[in-house]
Amino acid sequence: MPRPATSSNPAPAPGIIVTTRVIAATPREVFAAFSDPVRLALWWGPKGFTSRFQQFNFHKGGLWMFTMHGPDGTAYAMTQQFAEIVPTQRIVVHHFQPGHDFTLTMTFVALDRGTRLTWDMQFADPAEGERVRPFVVPANEENFDRLTEHLAQTAKS
């Protein structure tokens, strides 16, 4: 099955990775898939990854701590903090990892046919952003695939 309209901006500036997709769901439905930790854990991460949340405080200043488990069994501990939450419009998250710090801004724009979801990742160290770009771009697409599938399954329920 082909992917819906999607685009990953190749390089707006060093250390900035932008991925966008139109999703056949309302901004409210897409936002709900992020704001509910039970739902988020079902689809968060690239293909083959699972996530186990230790802490999910969905409010400005709240921490989101979790472990992503790769298909090979490798565990990746993550610590993030919510910097801004505007329901159905925007979520800003600071990701803290030595040498791999970035800010992720997720925007939800209503369209006639769904929601344009954009992830704008700005790395504190532009060289690190460029180093991980070959992994991050396809991983973001896989994350969008999983979100799209989750929303389709939820709509059927």
PDB file of C-alpha atoms in Angstrom:
ATOM      1  CA  MET A   1       0.000   0.000   0.000  1.00  0.00           C
ATOM      2  CA  PRO A   2       1.584   3.344  -0.999  1.00  0.00           C
ATOM      3  CA  ARG A   3       2.199   5.984   1.640  1.00  0.00           C
ATOM      4  CA  PRO A   4      -0.005   9.075   1.725  1.00  0.00           C
ATOM      5  CA  ALA A   5       1.433  12.421   0.667  1.00  0.00           C
ATOM      6  CA  THR A   6       4.557  12.952   2.696  1.00  0.00           C
ATOM      7  CA  SER A   7       7.737  14.921   2.465  1.00  0.00           C
ATOM      8  CA  SER A   8      10.988  15.213   4.316  1.00  0.00           C
ATOM      9  CA  ASN A   9      12.705  18.476   3.677  1.00  0.00           C
ATOM     10  CA  PRO A  10      16.224  17.453   2.620  1.00  0.00           C
ATOM     11  CA  ALA A  11      18.023  20.273   4.436  1.00  0.00           C
ATOM     12  CA  PRO A  12      16.426  23.610   5.288  1.00  0.00           C
ATOM     13  CA  ALA A  13      19.580  24.334   7.294  1.00  0.00           C
ATOM     14  CA  PRO A  14      22.232  22.141   8.890  1.00  0.00           C
ATOM     15  CA  GLY A  15      20.869  20.337  11.922  1.00  0.00           C
ATOM     16  CA  ILE A  16      17.208  20.890  11.057  1.00  0.00           C
ATOM     17  CA  ILE A  17      15.073  17.969   9.887  1.00  0.00           C
ATOM     18  CA  VAL A  18      11.479  18.612   8.811  1.00  0.00           C
ATOM     19  CA  THR A  19       9.046  15.801   8.006  1.00  0.00           C
ATOM     20  CA  THR A  20       5.442  16.378   6.946  1.00  0.00           C
ATOM     21  CA  ARG A  21       2.519  14.134   6.156  1.00  0.00           C
ATOM     22  CA  VAL A  22      -1.186  14.599   5.507  1.00  0.00           C
ATOM     23  CA  ILE A  23      -3.105  12.185   7.706  1.00  0.00           C
ATOM     24  CA  ALA A  24      -6.745  11.237   7.117  1.00  0.00           C
ATOM     25  CA  ALA A  25      -7.927  12.238  10.590  1.00  0.00           C
ATOM     26  CA  THR A  26      -8.921  15.463  12.306  1.00  0.00           C
ATOM     27  CA  PRO A  27      -6.374  17.459  14.326  1.00  0.00           C
ATOM     28  CA  ARG A  28      -8.346  16.430  17.445  1.00  0.00           C
ATOM     29  CA  GLU A  29      -7.917  12.723  16.564  1.00  0.00           C
ATOM     30  CA  VAL A  30      -4.217  13.101  15.746  1.00  0.00           C
ATOM     31  CA  PHE A  31      -3.568  15.141  18.901  1.00  0.00           C
ATOM     32  CA  ALA A  32      -5.395  12.508  20.992  1.00  0.00           C
ATOM     33  CA  ALA A  33      -3.017   9.836  19.703  1.00  0.00           C
ATOM     34  CA  PHE A  34      -0.125  11.883  21.158  1.00  0.00           C
ATOM     35  CA  SER A  35      -1.707  13.051  24.407  1.00  0.00           C
ATOM     36  CA  ASP A  36      -2.829   9.627  25.682  1.00  0.00           C
ATOM     37  CA  PRO A  37       0.229   7.692  26.906  1.00  0.00           C
ATOM     38  CA  VAL A  38      -1.485   4.316  26.480  1.00  0.00           C
ATOM     39  CA  ARG A  39      -2.194   5.063  22.824  1.00  0.00           C
ATOM     40  CA  LEU A  40       1.168   6.747  22.240  1.00  0.00           C
ATOM     41  CA  ALA A  41       3.063   3.696  23.511  1.00  0.00           C
ATOM     42  CA  LEU A  42       1.257   1.559  20.911  1.00  0.00           C
ATOM     43  CA  TRP A  43       2.738   3.382  17.918  1.00  0.00           C
ATOM     44  CA  TRP A  44       5.655   5.592  19.012  1.00  0.00           C
ATOM     45  CA  GLY A  45       8.967   4.806  17.352  1.00  0.00           C
ATOM     46  CA  PRO A  46      10.213   3.489  14.031  1.00  0.00           C
ATOM     47  CA  LYS A  47       9.051   0.176  12.569  1.00  0.00           C
ATOM     48  CA  GLY A  48       9.903  -2.761  14.828  1.00  0.00           C
ATOM     49  CA  PHE A  49      10.464  -0.605  17.936  1.00  0.00           C
ATOM     50  CA  THR A  50       8.442  -0.767  21.126  1.00  0.00           C
ATOM     51  CA  SER A  51       8.245   1.863  23.845  1.00  0.00           C
ATOM     52  CA  ARG A  52       7.863   1.484  27.589  1.00  0.00           C
ATOM     53  CA  PHE A  53       6.974   4.708  29.399  1.00  0.00           C
ATOM     54  CA  GLN A  54       8.268   5.346  32.911  1.00  0.00           C
ATOM     55  CA  GLN A  55       6.862   8.863  33.176  1.00  0.00           C
ATOM     56  CA  PHE A  56       4.475  10.873  30.996  1.00  0.00           C
ATOM     57  CA  ASN A  57       3.436  14.227  32.427  1.00  0.00           C
ATOM     58  CA  PHE A  58       1.610  15.841  29.517  1.00  0.00           C
ATOM     59  CA  HIS A  59       1.745  19.503  30.524  1.00  0.00           C
ATOM     60  CA  LYS A  60       4.163  22.370  30.003  1.00  0.00           C
ATOM     61  CA  GLY A  61       7.327  21.521  31.915  1.00  0.00           C
ATOM     62  CA  GLY A  62       6.280  17.890  32.361  1.00  0.00           C
ATOM     63  CA  LEU A  63       8.756  15.079  31.828  1.00  0.00           C
ATOM     64  CA  TRP A  64       8.367  12.223  29.398  1.00  0.00           C
ATOM     65  CA  MET A  65      10.785   9.410  30.218  1.00  0.00           C
ATOM     66  CA  PHE A  66      10.696   6.170  28.289  1.00  0.00           C
ATOM     67  CA  THR A  67      12.753   3.361  26.874  1.00  0.00           C
ATOM     68  CA  MET A  68      12.589   2.456  23.203  1.00  0.00           C
ATOM     69  CA  HIS A  69      13.492  -1.133  22.423  1.00  0.00           C
ATOM     70  CA  GLY A  70      14.886  -1.774  18.956  1.00  0.00           C
ATOM     71  CA  PRO A  71      14.141  -4.879  16.903  1.00  0.00           C
ATOM     72  CA  ASP A  72      17.597  -6.186  17.858  1.00  0.00           C
ATOM     73  CA  GLY A  73      16.771  -5.853  21.579  1.00  0.00           C
ATOM     74  CA  THR A  74      18.854  -2.714  22.177  1.00  0.00           C
ATOM     75  CA  ALA A  75      17.297  -0.404  24.768  1.00  0.00           C
ATOM     76  CA  TYR A  76      17.437   3.355  24.243  1.00  0.00           C
ATOM     77  CA  ALA A  77      16.617   5.432  27.332  1.00  0.00           C
ATOM     78  CA  MET A  78      14.976   8.751  26.473  1.00  0.00           C
ATOM     79  CA  THR A  79      14.278  11.845  28.539  1.00  0.00           C
ATOM     80  CA  GLN A  80      12.134  14.609  27.138  1.00  0.00           C
ATOM     81  CA  GLN A  81      10.347  17.639  28.531  1.00  0.00           C
ATOM     82  CA  PHE A  82       7.197  19.247  27.192  1.00  0.00           C
ATOM     83  CA  ALA A  83       7.974  22.902  26.500  1.00  0.00           C
ATOM     84  CA  GLU A  84       4.637  23.871  24.949  1.00  0.00           C
ATOM     85  CA  ILE A  85       1.269  22.214  24.417  1.00  0.00           C
ATOM     86  CA  VAL A  86      -1.526  23.890  22.464  1.00  0.00           C
ATOM     87  CA  PRO A  87      -4.310  21.297  22.128  1.00  0.00           C
ATOM     88  CA  THR A  88      -4.980  20.225  18.529  1.00  0.00           C
ATOM     89  CA  GLN A  89      -2.357  22.707  17.236  1.00  0.00           C
ATOM     90  CA  ARG A  90       1.172  22.216  18.555  1.00  0.00           C
ATOM     91  CA  ILE A  91       3.397  20.207  20.881  1.00  0.00           C
ATOM     92  CA  VAL A  92       7.001  21.230  21.560  1.00  0.00           C
ATOM     93  CA  VAL A  93       9.316  18.730  23.213  1.00  0.00           C
ATOM     94  CA  HIS A  94      12.938  19.114  24.299  1.00  0.00           C
ATOM     95  CA  HIS A  95      14.902  15.876  23.964  1.00  0.00           C
ATOM     96  CA  PHE A  96      17.833  15.600  26.378  1.00  0.00           C
ATOM     97  CA  GLN A  97      20.601  13.203  25.529  1.00  0.00           C
ATOM     98  CA  PRO A  98      24.277  14.168  25.755  1.00  0.00           C
ATOM     99  CA  GLY A  99      25.482  15.025  22.249  1.00  0.00           C
ATOM    100  CA  HIS A 100      22.030  14.355  20.788  1.00  0.00           C
ATOM    101  CA  ASP A 101      19.907  17.221  22.122  1.00  0.00           C
ATOM    102  CA  PHE A 102      17.126  18.530  19.920  1.00  0.00           C
ATOM    103  CA  THR A 103      13.806  20.332  20.056  1.00  0.00           C
ATOM    104  CA  LEU A 104      10.886  18.713  18.261  1.00  0.00           C
ATOM    105  CA  THR A 105       7.990  20.948  17.271  1.00  0.00           C
ATOM    106  CA  MET A 106       4.912  19.038  16.111  1.00  0.00           C
ATOM    107  CA  THR A 107       2.221  21.078  14.364  1.00  0.00           C
ATOM    108  CA  PHE A 108      -1.289  19.965  13.442  1.00  0.00           C
ATOM    109  CA  VAL A 109      -3.005  21.912  10.647  1.00  0.00           C
ATOM    110  CA  ALA A 110      -6.623  21.168   9.699  1.00  0.00           C
ATOM    111  CA  LEU A 111      -7.242  20.450   6.028  1.00  0.00           C
ATOM    112  CA  ASP A 112     -10.406  19.456   4.182  1.00  0.00           C
ATOM    113  CA  ARG A 113      -9.074  15.913   3.876  1.00  0.00           C
ATOM    114  CA  GLY A 114      -7.446  15.551   7.286  1.00  0.00           C
ATOM    115  CA  THR A 115      -4.474  16.996   9.135  1.00  0.00           C
ATOM    116  CA  ARG A 116      -1.087  18.144   7.930  1.00  0.00           C
ATOM    117  CA  LEU A 117       1.282  16.914  10.626  1.00  0.00           C
ATOM    118  CA  THR A 118       4.755  18.458  10.607  1.00  0.00           C
ATOM    119  CA  TRP A 119       7.708  17.463  12.747  1.00  0.00           C
ATOM    120  CA  ASP A 120      10.434  20.084  12.883  1.00  0.00           C
ATOM    121  CA  MET A 121      13.538  18.796  14.653  1.00  0.00           C
ATOM    122  CA  GLN A 122      16.219  21.354  15.502  1.00  0.00           C
ATOM    123  CA  PHE A 123      19.426  19.876  16.862  1.00  0.00           C
ATOM    124  CA  ALA A 124      21.505  21.841  19.383  1.00  0.00           C
ATOM    125  CA  ASP A 125      24.591  20.673  17.496  1.00  0.00           C
ATOM    126  CA  PRO A 126      23.954  20.985  13.753  1.00  0.00           C
ATOM    127  CA  ALA A 127      26.727  18.473  13.013  1.00  0.00           C
ATOM    128  CA  GLU A 128      24.895  15.877  15.123  1.00  0.00           C
ATOM    129  CA  GLY A 129      21.692  16.547  13.200  1.00  0.00           C
ATOM    130  CA  GLU A 130      23.526  15.925   9.938  1.00  0.00           C
ATOM    131  CA  ARG A 131      25.167  12.782  11.323  1.00  0.00           C
ATOM    132  CA  VAL A 132      21.814  11.229  12.286  1.00  0.00           C
ATOM    133  CA  ARG A 133      19.824  12.529   9.291  1.00  0.00           C
ATOM    134  CA  PRO A 134      20.215   9.249   7.309  1.00  0.00           C
ATOM    135  CA  PHE A 135      18.528   7.380  10.187  1.00  0.00           C
ATOM    136  CA  VAL A 136      16.088  10.047  11.388  1.00  0.00           C
ATOM    137  CA  VAL A 137      14.388  10.808   8.059  1.00  0.00           C
ATOM    138  CA  PRO A 138      13.265   7.211   7.358  1.00  0.00           C
ATOM    139  CA  ALA A 139      12.558   6.657  11.085  1.00  0.00           C
ATOM    140  CA  ASN A 140      10.204   9.659  11.098  1.00  0.00           C
ATOM    141  CA  GLU A 141       8.425   8.245   8.041  1.00  0.00           C
ATOM    142  CA  GLU A 142       8.040   4.880   9.806  1.00  0.00           C
ATOM    143  CA  ASN A 143       6.681   6.690  12.863  1.00  0.00           C
ATOM    144  CA  PHE A 144       4.128   8.446  10.645  1.00  0.00           C
ATOM    145  CA  ASP A 145       3.237   5.073   9.090  1.00  0.00           C
ATOM    146  CA  ARG A 146       2.593   3.613  12.537  1.00  0.00           C
ATOM    147  CA  LEU A 147       0.541   6.648  13.609  1.00  0.00           C
ATOM    148  CA  THR A 148      -1.540   6.450  10.409  1.00  0.00           C
ATOM    149  CA  GLU A 149      -2.191   2.737  10.978  1.00  0.00           C
ATOM    150  CA  HIS A 150      -3.087   3.353  14.633  1.00  0.00           C
ATOM    151  CA  LEU A 151      -5.567   6.078  13.700  1.00  0.00           C
ATOM    152  CA  ALA A 152      -7.138   3.865  11.005  1.00  0.00           C
ATOM    153  CA  GLN A 153      -7.586   1.040  13.523  1.00  0.00           C
ATOM    154  CA  THR A 154      -9.019   3.415  16.113  1.00  0.00           C
ATOM    155  CA  ALA A 155     -11.522   4.768  13.568  1.00  0.00           C
ATOM    156  CA  LYS A 156     -12.748   1.188  12.928  1.00  0.00           C
ATOM    157  CA  SER A 157     -13.365   0.544  16.638  1.00  0.00           C
TER     158      SER A 157
END
